[in-house]
Amino acid sequence: MGDTAGMAVPHFMASGMGGIRSAGDLVARMEYSKNMKVGKAKDYVAKKLGISTLDIADEYIMRELREELKIGTVTGLPGAPRGIAAKMNIEKLLDIKINSCEKFRGMLR
Amino acid sequence: MADIYTRMGDGKRVTMTKQQILDDMQAGTADAADMAGVPILDANELDKLLDIIADKNRIVGVEPGNEVVLTYDIGQLDFTGDNGNSGNGVDMGRLEAALLHERALGADTFELAHADYSIKPVKPVISNEMQTMEEIQNEIVIPYFYGAMPNMGLYYAPDGPYSNPADLMREFKIEESMAASEAAAEHLARDIEFVGTKIIAAGADGFNFDTTASAGDADCVGTFKGVEALRKACPDAYINVGMAGESVMGIHGMIEYDGQVVAGLYPHQQCKLAEKAGANVFGAVVNTNTSRSLAWNLARSVTFVKECVKESNIPVHVNMGMGVGGIPMCETAPNDAVTRCNKAMVEIAKVDGV
């Protein structure tokens, strides 16, 4: 689907979790890695984060929490982990393995 | 009763009365129920759908707490592609496009895509795709897939090595036509395994199969067999199987997957086979009829997808691009229509993602 202003933006505004603005990437990882339906995936992520399922989609709460947990922030923050480093912290948080982190570790001597 | 601004399936704005919208919703849900043998929407669901469609606000959204996960097709081509993909025609790198989606557009997941967005043309450039995947994975945080269409039509003459089944059927060479479809399906499955295992080896979180069965039932079987092989080779890969339509076209007519004839299967049946093949998430699709209203199309789509969500053991991410999921079939889908379809799919069909 193209037309970003007609697809990506309105879908995000209507029902999207917002990715790393909140905890959308974490819920997505549980849906895909464990075949969890959205309610169960949200429960799992909320429990790991120690907040409610309502709060995991709240960017006000998640902005600070993501910085504190070093799992990637949506705004540019010098020194904050992103990419592989942030995903390695997500692995520990969610108790899952992430393929790119496994490949990265495999490249180390 | 005041007229309500709404849309036709081609995107044109029209006004309808509340009764006209209700009549179209009832006809739409009845059409889906009749085709797929699934229940119609009940009175409460129709009431809720009417409220969503008739909402006076330009944009609508789900209640807090009802948010879902978003997945995407065509990757960066939404920025870089031409109008054939409703692309913006803005040339840019694939890394920048991925990070813009992650950090500026609220994407929960995203994907890397080849300009032709099909499995077959990726094969000769797989090393290029692998190094780009490795580079972007170093920087991105959200789950990042590789996406492509199985697009089995590319395996038939004049583009591919197999005779075109439609041409053979015109010559009454039915058995030859079926054999060509079967051979192409096996070839497609081998290519999916090759491209899929290579890109997962480069660190991709998973693979998004977009418009499965676009070339009919053999395309569907070839894709499922490819998914099966990919799942065996990469047990932890995230696999998303999205379809091309609400019903699998029976171009072969008798080809089976796991002992099941796939021609004529509807979303609540397709999802079972996708799960058996190894998918983690199923992408249900319902095509839009451009001659019907948004009310008719959306009620019909929600009816198919609601039953699919109910029957599926794996999460269901409904396809909601131009011309699917009740959304009008036009290059620039109106935001009022898109957000109404989105809310209805999340809050009535109860999808796990869009």
XYZ file of N, CA and C in Angstrom, chain B residues 211-305:
285
model
N -0.265 -10.989 -1.206
C -1.140 -11.386 -2.335
C -0.953 -12.848 -2.743
N -0.886 -13.721 -1.741
C -0.850 -15.157 -2.009
C -2.102 -15.573 -2.780
N -1.912 -16.404 -3.802
C -2.995 -16.926 -4.653
C -3.485 -15.917 -5.679
N -2.682 -14.891 -5.946
C -3.090 -13.919 -6.979
C -3.192 -14.597 -8.343
N -2.389 -15.656 -8.557
C -2.473 -16.384 -9.828
C -3.313 -17.655 -9.677
N -4.116 -17.692 -8.641
C -5.044 -18.814 -8.494
C -4.608 -19.869 -7.493
N -5.297 -21.008 -7.567
C -5.128 -22.056 -6.555
C -3.734 -22.674 -6.554
N -3.080 -22.804 -7.720
C -1.731 -23.378 -7.744
C -0.732 -22.423 -7.089
N -0.937 -21.129 -7.261
C -0.125 -20.103 -6.592
C -0.262 -20.270 -5.077
N -1.475 -20.527 -4.635
C -1.748 -20.723 -3.209
C -0.983 -21.945 -2.681
N -1.050 -23.046 -3.417
C -0.389 -24.284 -2.985
C 1.133 -24.113 -3.033
N 1.638 -23.499 -4.099
C 3.082 -23.258 -4.204
C 3.593 -22.414 -3.045
N 2.812 -21.398 -2.683
C 3.220 -20.536 -1.564
C 3.198 -21.310 -0.256
N 2.140 -22.044 -0.005
C 2.070 -22.820 1.250
C 3.225 -23.823 1.335
N 3.556 -24.467 0.212
C 4.685 -25.412 0.222
C 6.008 -24.681 0.475
N 6.136 -23.486 -0.091
C 7.340 -22.683 0.157
C 7.422 -22.250 1.615
N 6.287 -21.862 2.180
C 6.240 -21.470 3.594
C 6.623 -22.664 4.473
N 6.115 -23.825 4.094
C 6.418 -25.051 4.852
C 7.934 -25.310 4.862
N 8.556 -25.173 3.706
C 10.008 -25.396 3.607
C 10.771 -24.325 4.390
N 10.306 -23.083 4.295
C 10.969 -21.997 5.020
C 10.836 -22.203 6.527
N 9.669 -22.632 6.968
C 9.468 -22.881 8.402
C 10.390 -23.989 8.896
N 10.567 -25.025 8.060
C 11.436 -26.141 8.442
C 12.890 -25.662 8.542
N 13.302 -24.815 7.598
C 14.689 -24.341 7.584
C 14.942 -23.270 8.646
N 13.929 -22.475 8.952
C 14.082 -21.338 9.874
C 12.947 -21.384 10.902
N 13.082 -22.242 11.914
C 11.964 -22.471 12.848
C 11.493 -21.215 13.597
N 12.387 -20.236 13.773
C 12.009 -19.056 14.567
C 11.644 -17.839 13.723
N 11.621 -17.977 12.403
C 11.302 -16.825 11.544
C 9.861 -16.374 11.756
N 9.641 -15.064 11.697
C 8.275 -14.538 11.738
C 7.716 -14.668 10.312
N 6.626 -15.381 10.151
C 6.059 -15.555 8.801
C 4.629 -15.029 8.749
N 4.431 -14.090 7.826
C 3.119 -13.491 7.608
C 2.615 -13.942 6.239
N 1.461 -14.594 6.189
C 0.890 -15.014 4.898
C -0.370 -14.195 4.626
N -0.245 -13.269 3.689
C -1.388 -12.449 3.292
C -1.938 -12.934 1.969
N -3.241 -12.853 1.803
C -3.895 -13.393 0.613
C -4.149 -12.298 -0.434
N -4.722 -12.729 -1.577
C -5.014 -11.789 -2.661
C -6.507 -11.476 -2.772
N -7.346 -12.333 -2.188
C -8.782 -12.104 -2.302
C -9.536 -12.954 -1.304
N -10.838 -12.737 -1.223
C -11.624 -13.483 -0.224
C -11.817 -14.949 -0.620
N -11.713 -15.240 -1.922
C -11.890 -16.610 -2.381
C -10.711 -16.983 -3.286
N -10.191 -18.201 -3.120
C -9.079 -18.650 -3.962
C -9.633 -19.055 -5.329
N -9.091 -18.441 -6.390
C -9.572 -18.735 -7.744
C -9.150 -20.126 -8.190
N -10.077 -20.873 -8.736
C -9.793 -22.240 -9.157
C -9.333 -22.329 -10.592
N -8.144 -21.840 -10.889
C -7.642 -21.910 -12.266
C -7.216 -23.344 -12.598
N -6.590 -24.015 -11.644
C -6.307 -25.452 -11.784
C -7.583 -26.239 -11.476
N -8.150 -25.937 -10.344
C -9.451 -26.506 -9.982
C -9.401 -27.651 -9.005
N -8.332 -28.436 -9.059
C -8.293 -29.638 -8.194
C -7.056 -29.722 -7.325
N -6.139 -28.782 -7.459
C -4.879 -28.873 -6.726
C -5.131 -28.748 -5.225
N -4.388 -29.566 -4.451
C -4.641 -29.659 -3.012
C -3.420 -29.238 -2.200
N -3.679 -28.776 -0.990
C -2.625 -28.628 0.013
C -3.072 -29.381 1.259
N -2.244 -30.280 1.736
C -2.543 -31.066 2.926
C -3.904 -31.792 2.793
N -4.148 -32.339 1.594
C -5.366 -33.103 1.369
C -6.617 -32.271 1.184
N -6.450 -30.965 1.034
C -7.609 -30.062 0.924
C -7.550 -29.327 -0.416
N -8.621 -29.436 -1.200
C -8.701 -28.634 -2.431
C -8.775 -27.164 -2.015
N -7.880 -26.332 -2.548
C -7.818 -24.937 -2.081
C -8.736 -24.005 -2.876
N -9.121 -24.397 -4.081
C -9.999 -23.531 -4.890
C -11.301 -23.286 -4.137
N -11.695 -22.038 -4.075
C -12.968 -21.697 -3.452
C -12.922 -21.536 -1.945
N -11.732 -21.639 -1.345
C -11.670 -21.460 0.113
C -11.837 -19.981 0.475
N -12.506 -19.736 1.587
C -12.722 -18.381 2.096
C -11.797 -18.114 3.289
N -11.713 -16.860 3.743
C -10.718 -16.528 4.778
C -10.743 -17.421 6.014
N -11.938 -17.802 6.491
C -11.995 -18.618 7.702
C -11.500 -20.041 7.455
N -11.357 -20.415 6.173
C -10.791 -21.719 5.817
C -9.322 -21.572 5.395
N -9.013 -20.483 4.706
C -7.635 -20.237 4.270
C -6.686 -20.165 5.460
N -7.140 -19.546 6.547
C -6.261 -19.328 7.711
C -5.798 -20.654 8.308
N -6.624 -21.674 8.233
C -6.259 -22.975 8.799
C -5.075 -23.584 8.032
N -5.105 -23.463 6.705
C -4.022 -24.022 5.903
C -2.748 -23.193 6.045
N -2.904 -21.882 6.162
C -1.728 -21.022 6.375
C -1.043 -21.396 7.688
N -1.832 -21.658 8.705
C -1.277 -22.069 9.998
C -0.556 -23.420 9.865
N -1.184 -24.354 9.159
C -0.550 -25.667 8.965
C 0.790 -25.529 8.236
N 0.835 -24.616 7.263
C 2.068 -24.429 6.494
C 3.181 -23.844 7.359
N 2.791 -23.096 8.396
C 3.822 -22.543 9.282
C 3.744 -21.048 9.495
N 2.646 -20.422 9.072
C 2.518 -18.976 9.283
C 2.304 -18.650 10.756
N 2.850 -17.496 11.179
C 2.584 -16.985 12.530
C 1.373 -16.068 12.533
N 1.183 -15.368 11.417
C 0.077 -14.408 11.299
C -0.553 -14.582 9.921
N -1.880 -14.519 9.871
C -2.599 -14.666 8.604
C -3.187 -13.318 8.176
N -3.003 -12.990 6.910
C -3.525 -11.727 6.379
C -4.777 -11.955 5.558
N -5.927 -11.759 6.187
C -7.205 -11.955 5.484
C -7.448 -10.805 4.509
N -8.009 -11.156 3.357
C -8.297 -10.139 2.325
C -9.738 -10.277 1.852
N -10.405 -9.132 1.710
C -11.717 -9.095 1.060
C -11.679 -7.941 0.058
N -11.944 -8.242 -1.196
C -11.858 -7.222 -2.243
C -13.075 -6.300 -2.242
N -12.837 -5.066 -2.682
C -13.888 -4.048 -2.727
C -14.584 -4.054 -4.091
N -15.907 -3.940 -4.060
C -16.688 -3.783 -5.282
C -16.878 -2.279 -5.513
N -16.285 -1.766 -6.606
C -16.281 -0.319 -6.824
C -17.671 0.250 -7.126
N -18.599 -0.610 -7.539
C -19.940 -0.132 -7.889
C -20.877 -0.069 -6.684
N -20.406 -0.604 -5.563
C -21.230 -0.617 -4.351
C -20.744 0.444 -3.368
N -21.569 0.720 -2.362
C -21.217 1.764 -1.387
C -20.219 1.254 -0.360
N -19.640 2.197 0.371
C -18.757 1.850 1.492
C -19.509 0.980 2.488
N -20.763 1.312 2.743
C -21.567 0.554 3.710
C -21.694 -0.910 3.288
N -21.987 -1.140 2.017
C -22.120 -2.514 1.500
C -20.792 -3.250 1.603
N -19.717 -2.598 1.125
C -18.398 -3.244 1.123
C -17.882 -3.511 2.523
N -18.072 -2.554 3.415
C -17.512 -2.718 4.765
C -18.270 -3.797 5.542
N -19.590 -3.797 5.443
C -20.376 -4.836 6.129
C -20.004 -6.220 5.608
N -19.815 -6.302 4.301
C -19.433 -7.585 3.683
C -18.047 -8.020 4.165
N -17.088 -7.087 4.159
C -15.718 -7.414 4.576
C -15.657 -7.826 6.035
N -16.351 -7.076 6.879
C -16.326 -7.384 8.318
C -16.936 -8.766 8.571
N -17.935 -9.132 7.809
C -18.582 -10.440 7.976
C -17.605 -11.582 7.695
N -16.887 -11.480 6.574
C -15.872 -12.504 6.255
C -14.790 -12.556 7.334
N -14.280 -11.387 7.698
C -13.092 -11.330 8.564
C -13.418 -11.696 10.006
